[in-house]
């Protein structure tokens, strides 16, 4: 039901080239991620965590597949470098955000009854709901343990991660509450997405900057840049949830429409004050559209009521604002930080600029 | 399905008088617990957390009922005093263990499909499963935030609490895996109960001692005393799950037998090598006993095969060992710490010595 912030869904078909900084970050973070999972004392929790992270298959054997692109860890490392630190300083934070991201995916899949992720059965389908809830909890605890053990700046990063976790929880809670809520305003949906998606992107930059010892003002600028780009990223996801082609998104076409989800384009259409908006409200009132004909009609109404345009314009505006925040942070005084700041800007672009 | 470590279940009928130290601790901890819940930024999470903690009813109105005895917070405060600190030093830890205890109850009730706790509907029944999972997560995060904010010794207490949380998770995971497992050995069940029940009792004493700045050796003794008494407490729960009267336990009589649970007395009987043990194995093989006649027969077989006696003897042995650990910690050099150590011993006794 829930629009995912999972950048991997288009692994096979994504057209923009993956920035090289993402692959470099993965090489650096991968061993530390394995080490963090290895430190889980319970073998069942280790197995489930590693499966969720794509480290191995359901039986614990090495097997390709199920990996995310790991954009968040890359953002942590780039933020550390962009404020003048070494990429290595960001590794504990990178592991922590990847663990928290996957903790939330594992739990959300249970709540949303999603049965597939990254072309594999979801954790609760493989291991049962109870064990999946527990493994999510263990991953959250492991994220904090990683920072406490390996990040010398954990006095700043641990509270920042916990505050982010509270925002993630709040966003997912709002998402559950908003499902098929006909009274939702765009602001409600945006506030939900701010927690559900933008908070962890913001926190990725925040943890990197904190781990490199950046000033509070610079940390706040980077976090805000991440938040703005994260929200833009979610709006693109929302657009793809209306008009996305199954072959491109890896989900059924118009998946959010089929799920009856009140995403930003849908709510923008419903609140547009147009005849098409009113017609859409009538169509969606009782239940999500079921037949392909109904789905196509709903998509057409969202488009003609201006819902997609609104979301696209807002995503563009947010991305531009994110770049302004980055610029305002005053990064790039020397060549190394300048390059890192450029890489960071490129990854934020990559996050948002998909085919839409 | 799961035997609870909830000391409140016998609120109405508990015969041993509640030690006065427990009531005193509650008075000291109560405002801080309210403050911790108030600091949850999400109003829905606040509502559910406060309901789970018994601070208010399902609609958020002040209403009596649903409160635990709060034995764990009392243990934190007494441990702080027993090592020479002030009770106030233990308050953040007391709030943290109460939050973690209730986080685990909220999640366990979902996994076990338990519909009632402390004479009220469980959290997931009232608010839905997804919101209950999220509120549990928020309470776990809030426990850590409380220590970071209010406990000057959080460099020691936060890692200790996280290690405990991993043990709790591991114990609950084993409990789910052991359900109706006919190959389980007593050691497997004891290891599960060590995580599921004993770890947080141990951690309660540990956090109190750490918050008061105690030496590592003293902290370890107190934690071990808590672990031993916690395990004894669980064995008593297991005994009551076989022979407990509904009017006394607040659950259906012989609730663990009806649930087909492989608790310590049941497994001790199954592994006794007696004809009654073999007969019990045949009876339980297919499914839990359903009729009252079958339940009574199973109870009689557990008794005659020596399962109850084994569990009772083991609980007595563990409680005695707990007191030895307390004594070995060398507490009570002056009057104040001596009194606190005595109160601590009394609360451990209270935890274990119920009617059985």
Coordinates of C-alpha atoms in Angstrom, one line a residue, chain B residues 11-329:
Chain B
X11 CA -3.3 -7.4 41.8
X12 CA -6.6 -8.2 43.4
X13 CA -5.6 -11.4 45.1
X14 CA -1.9 -11.4 45.8
X15 CA -1.5 -12.5 49.3
X16 CA 2.0 -11.4 50.2
X17 CA 1.9 -7.7 51.1
X18 CA 3.5 -5.5 48.6
X19 CA 6.8 -4.2 50.0
X20 CA 6.6 -0.5 50.8
X21 CA 9.7 0.2 48.7
X22 CA 7.6 -0.6 45.6
X23 CA 5.0 2.0 46.4
X24 CA 7.7 4.6 47.3
X25 CA 9.5 4.0 44.1
X26 CA 6.3 4.4 42.1
X27 CA 5.7 7.9 43.7
X28 CA 9.2 8.9 42.6
X29 CA 9.1 7.5 39.1
X30 CA 5.5 8.4 38.1
X31 CA 6.1 12.1 37.2
X32 CA 9.2 11.2 35.2
X33 CA 7.3 8.4 33.3
X34 CA 4.6 10.9 32.4
X35 CA 7.3 13.4 31.3
X36 CA 8.9 10.7 29.1
X37 CA 5.5 10.0 27.4
X38 CA 4.8 13.7 27.0
X39 CA 8.1 14.0 25.1
X40 CA 6.9 11.7 22.4
X41 CA 6.3 14.1 19.6
X42 CA 3.6 12.1 17.9
X43 CA 0.2 12.4 19.5
X44 CA -1.0 9.0 18.4
X45 CA 2.2 7.3 19.7
X46 CA 1.7 9.3 23.0
X47 CA -1.9 8.0 23.3
X48 CA -0.9 4.4 22.8
X49 CA 2.1 4.5 25.0
X50 CA 0.2 6.0 27.8
X51 CA -2.6 3.4 27.4
X52 CA 0.0 0.6 27.4
X53 CA 1.6 2.0 30.6
X54 CA -1.8 2.4 32.3
X55 CA -1.6 6.2 32.5
X56 CA -5.0 6.6 30.9
X57 CA -7.8 4.7 29.2
X58 CA -8.1 4.0 25.4
X59 CA -9.4 7.5 24.7
X60 CA -6.6 9.2 26.7
X61 CA -8.8 10.0 29.7
X62 CA -7.5 9.5 33.2
X63 CA -9.0 6.3 34.4
X64 CA -8.0 3.8 37.1
X65 CA -6.8 0.4 36.0
X66 CA -4.3 -1.2 33.8
X67 CA -1.3 -0.2 36.0
X68 CA 1.5 -2.6 36.6
X69 CA 3.0 -2.8 40.1
X70 CA 6.2 -1.4 38.6
X71 CA 8.6 -3.8 40.3
X72 CA 11.4 -3.2 37.8
X73 CA 11.5 0.6 38.5
X74 CA 11.6 -0.2 42.2
X75 CA 14.6 -2.5 41.6
X76 CA 16.5 0.3 39.7
X77 CA 16.0 2.7 42.5
X78 CA 16.9 0.2 45.2
X79 CA 20.0 -0.8 43.4
X80 CA 21.1 2.8 43.1
X81 CA 20.6 3.3 46.9
X82 CA 22.2 0.0 47.8
X83 CA 25.5 1.0 46.1
X84 CA 25.5 4.3 48.0
X85 CA 23.7 6.5 45.5
X86 CA 20.5 8.4 45.8
X87 CA 17.2 6.9 44.6
X88 CA 16.8 9.9 42.4
X89 CA 19.9 8.9 40.4
X90 CA 18.0 5.8 39.3
X91 CA 14.9 7.6 38.1
X92 CA 15.9 7.8 34.3
X93 CA 16.8 4.1 34.4
X94 CA 13.6 3.3 36.1
X95 CA 11.6 5.1 33.4
X96 CA 13.7 3.3 30.7
X97 CA 13.1 -0.2 32.0
X98 CA 9.4 0.5 32.4
X99 CA 9.2 1.7 28.8
X100 CA 11.2 -1.2 27.5
X101 CA 9.1 -3.7 29.6
X102 CA 5.9 -2.2 28.1
X103 CA 7.4 -2.0 24.6
X104 CA 8.0 -5.8 24.8
X105 CA 4.6 -6.5 26.2
X106 CA 2.9 -4.4 23.5
X107 CA 4.8 -6.3 20.7
X108 CA 4.5 -9.7 22.4
X109 CA 0.7 -9.4 22.7
X110 CA 0.6 -8.9 18.9
X111 CA 2.7 -12.0 18.2
X112 CA 0.8 -14.1 20.7
X113 CA -2.6 -12.8 19.7
X114 CA -3.3 -12.0 23.3
X115 CA -6.4 -9.9 23.6
X116 CA -6.4 -9.0 27.3
X117 CA -3.9 -7.7 29.7
X118 CA -4.4 -6.2 33.2
X119 CA -8.2 -6.6 32.7
X120 CA -8.2 -4.3 29.6
X121 CA -8.0 -5.0 25.8
X122 CA -4.4 -5.2 24.6
X123 CA -3.0 -2.3 22.6
X124 CA -3.3 -3.9 19.1
X125 CA -6.9 -4.8 19.8
X126 CA -7.7 -1.2 20.6
X127 CA -5.5 0.7 18.1
X128 CA -4.8 -1.9 15.4
X129 CA -1.7 -4.0 14.8
X130 CA 0.3 -1.5 12.7
X131 CA -0.1 1.4 15.2
X132 CA 0.7 -0.9 18.1
X133 CA 4.0 -2.1 16.4
X134 CA 4.9 1.6 15.8
X135 CA 4.1 2.6 19.4
X136 CA 6.3 -0.2 20.7
X137 CA 9.1 1.1 18.6
X138 CA 8.5 4.6 19.8
X139 CA 8.6 3.5 23.4
X140 CA 11.9 1.7 22.8
X141 CA 13.4 4.8 21.3
X142 CA 11.9 6.9 24.1
X143 CA 13.6 4.7 26.7
X144 CA 17.0 5.4 25.1
X145 CA 16.2 9.1 24.7
X146 CA 15.3 9.3 28.4
X147 CA 18.7 7.9 29.5
X148 CA 20.6 10.1 27.0
X149 CA 18.8 13.2 28.3
X150 CA 18.6 12.6 32.0
X151 CA 21.2 10.1 33.1
X152 CA 24.7 11.5 33.5
X153 CA 26.1 7.9 33.3
X154 CA 24.4 7.2 30.0
X155 CA 27.7 6.2 28.4
X156 CA 27.4 3.1 30.6
X157 CA 23.6 2.7 30.9
X158 CA 22.7 3.0 27.2
X159 CA 24.9 0.2 26.0
X160 CA 23.7 -1.9 28.9
X161 CA 20.1 -1.3 28.0
X162 CA 20.7 -2.1 24.4
X163 CA 22.4 -5.4 25.2
X164 CA 19.4 -6.2 27.4
X165 CA 17.0 -5.4 24.5
X166 CA 18.9 -7.8 22.3
X167 CA 18.5 -10.5 24.9
X168 CA 14.8 -9.8 25.3
X169 CA 14.4 -10.1 21.6
X170 CA 16.3 -13.3 21.5
X171 CA 14.2 -14.8 24.3
X172 CA 10.9 -13.9 22.6
X173 CA 12.2 -15.3 19.3
X174 CA 13.1 -18.5 21.0
X175 CA 9.7 -18.6 22.7
X176 CA 7.9 -18.4 19.3
X177 CA 10.2 -21.1 17.9
X178 CA 9.7 -23.4 20.9
X179 CA 5.9 -23.3 20.7
X180 CA 4.8 -27.0 20.6
X181 CA 8.4 -28.1 19.8
X182 CA 8.5 -31.7 21.0
X183 CA 12.3 -31.8 20.8
X184 CA 12.9 -29.0 23.3
X185 CA 15.3 -29.7 26.2
X186 CA 14.9 -28.1 29.6
X187 CA 18.1 -26.1 28.8
X188 CA 16.4 -24.7 25.7
X189 CA 13.4 -23.5 27.7
X190 CA 15.6 -22.1 30.5
X191 CA 17.8 -20.2 27.9
X192 CA 14.6 -18.8 26.4
X193 CA 13.3 -17.6 29.8
X194 CA 16.7 -16.2 30.6
X195 CA 16.3 -13.8 27.7
X196 CA 12.6 -13.3 27.8
X197 CA 12.2 -12.7 31.6
X198 CA 15.5 -12.6 33.5
X199 CA 17.4 -10.2 31.3
X200 CA 15.2 -7.1 32.1
X201 CA 15.2 -7.9 35.8
X202 CA 19.0 -8.2 35.7
X203 CA 19.1 -4.9 33.7
X204 CA 17.0 -3.1 36.3
X205 CA 19.5 -3.7 39.0
X206 CA 22.4 -3.1 36.5
X207 CA 21.0 0.3 35.4
X208 CA 20.5 1.4 39.0
X209 CA 24.0 0.5 40.1
X210 CA 25.5 2.1 37.0
X211 CA 23.5 5.3 37.4
X212 CA 24.9 5.5 41.0
X213 CA 28.5 5.1 39.6
X214 CA 29.1 1.7 41.1
X215 CA 32.3 -0.4 40.3
X216 CA 32.0 -2.9 37.5
X217 CA 32.4 -5.9 39.9
X218 CA 29.5 -4.7 42.1
X219 CA 27.3 -4.0 39.0
X220 CA 28.0 -7.5 37.8
X221 CA 27.0 -9.0 41.1
X222 CA 23.7 -7.1 41.3
X223 CA 22.9 -7.9 37.6
X224 CA 23.5 -11.6 38.3
X225 CA 21.3 -11.4 41.4
X226 CA 18.6 -9.9 39.3
X227 CA 19.0 -12.5 36.6
X228 CA 18.8 -15.4 39.0
X229 CA 15.7 -14.0 40.8
X230 CA 14.2 -13.2 37.4
X231 CA 14.6 -16.7 36.3
X232 CA 13.1 -18.0 39.5
X233 CA 10.2 -15.6 39.0
X234 CA 9.5 -17.1 35.6
X235 CA 9.7 -20.6 36.9
X236 CA 6.9 -19.7 39.4
X237 CA 5.0 -18.3 36.5
X238 CA 5.4 -21.6 34.7
X239 CA 4.2 -23.5 37.8
X240 CA 1.1 -21.3 38.0
X241 CA 0.6 -21.8 34.3
X242 CA 0.1 -25.5 35.1
X243 CA -1.8 -25.5 38.4
X244 CA -2.7 -21.9 38.8
X245 CA -6.3 -21.2 39.7
X246 CA -8.1 -18.7 37.5
X247 CA -9.2 -16.6 40.4
X248 CA -5.6 -16.3 41.6
X249 CA -3.7 -15.9 38.3
X250 CA -6.2 -13.7 36.5
X251 CA -5.9 -16.1 33.5
X252 CA -7.8 -19.3 32.7
X253 CA -6.8 -22.1 35.0
X254 CA -3.9 -24.2 33.7
X255 CA -3.5 -21.6 30.9
X256 CA -0.1 -22.9 29.7
X257 CA -1.5 -26.5 29.4
X258 CA -4.5 -25.2 27.4
X259 CA -2.1 -23.2 25.1
X260 CA 0.1 -26.3 24.5
X261 CA 3.0 -24.3 25.9
X262 CA 6.3 -26.2 26.4
X263 CA 7.1 -24.5 29.8
X264 CA 9.7 -25.8 32.2
X265 CA 7.4 -28.0 34.2
X266 CA 6.0 -29.6 31.1
X267 CA 9.4 -30.2 29.5
X268 CA 10.7 -31.5 32.8
X269 CA 7.9 -34.0 32.9
X270 CA 8.3 -34.9 29.2
X271 CA 12.1 -35.5 29.8
X272 CA 11.6 -37.3 33.2
X273 CA 12.0 -40.8 31.7
X274 CA 8.8 -41.8 33.6
X275 CA 5.8 -43.6 32.2
X276 CA 3.8 -40.5 33.0
X277 CA 6.2 -38.4 30.9
X278 CA 5.7 -40.7 28.0
X279 CA 1.9 -40.7 28.4
X280 CA 2.1 -36.9 28.5
X281 CA 4.1 -36.8 25.3
X282 CA 1.4 -38.9 23.6
X283 CA -1.3 -36.7 24.9
X284 CA 0.3 -33.4 23.8
X285 CA 1.7 -34.7 20.5
X286 CA -1.0 -33.6 18.1
X287 CA -2.5 -30.5 19.7
X288 CA -3.1 -28.9 23.0
X289 CA -5.7 -30.6 25.2
X290 CA -9.1 -29.1 24.6
X291 CA -11.6 -30.5 27.0
X292 CA -11.4 -29.9 30.8
X293 CA -11.0 -33.7 31.2
X294 CA -7.9 -33.7 28.9
X295 CA -6.5 -30.6 30.6
X296 CA -6.9 -32.2 34.1
X297 CA -5.3 -35.4 32.8
X298 CA -2.3 -33.4 31.4
X299 CA -1.9 -31.5 34.7
X300 CA -2.0 -34.7 36.7
X301 CA 0.7 -36.2 34.4
X302 CA 2.9 -33.2 34.8
X303 CA 2.6 -33.4 38.5
X304 CA 3.1 -37.2 38.8
X305 CA 6.1 -37.1 36.4
X306 CA 7.7 -34.6 38.8
X307 CA 7.6 -31.6 36.5
X308 CA 6.2 -29.2 39.1
X309 CA 8.6 -30.4 41.8
X310 CA 11.6 -29.9 39.5
X311 CA 10.5 -26.3 38.6
X312 CA 9.8 -25.5 42.3
X313 CA 13.1 -26.8 43.5
X314 CA 14.9 -25.0 40.7
X315 CA 13.2 -21.7 41.6
X316 CA 14.1 -22.1 45.3
X317 CA 17.7 -22.8 44.3
X318 CA 17.9 -19.8 42.0
X319 CA 16.4 -17.5 44.6
X320 CA 18.9 -18.7 47.2
X321 CA 21.7 -18.1 44.6
X322 CA 20.3 -14.6 44.0
X323 CA 20.6 -13.8 47.7
X324 CA 24.1 -15.1 47.8
X325 CA 25.1 -12.8 44.9
X326 CA 23.6 -9.9 46.8
X327 CA 25.6 -10.8 49.9
X328 CA 28.7 -11.3 47.9
X329 CA 28.4 -7.8 46.4

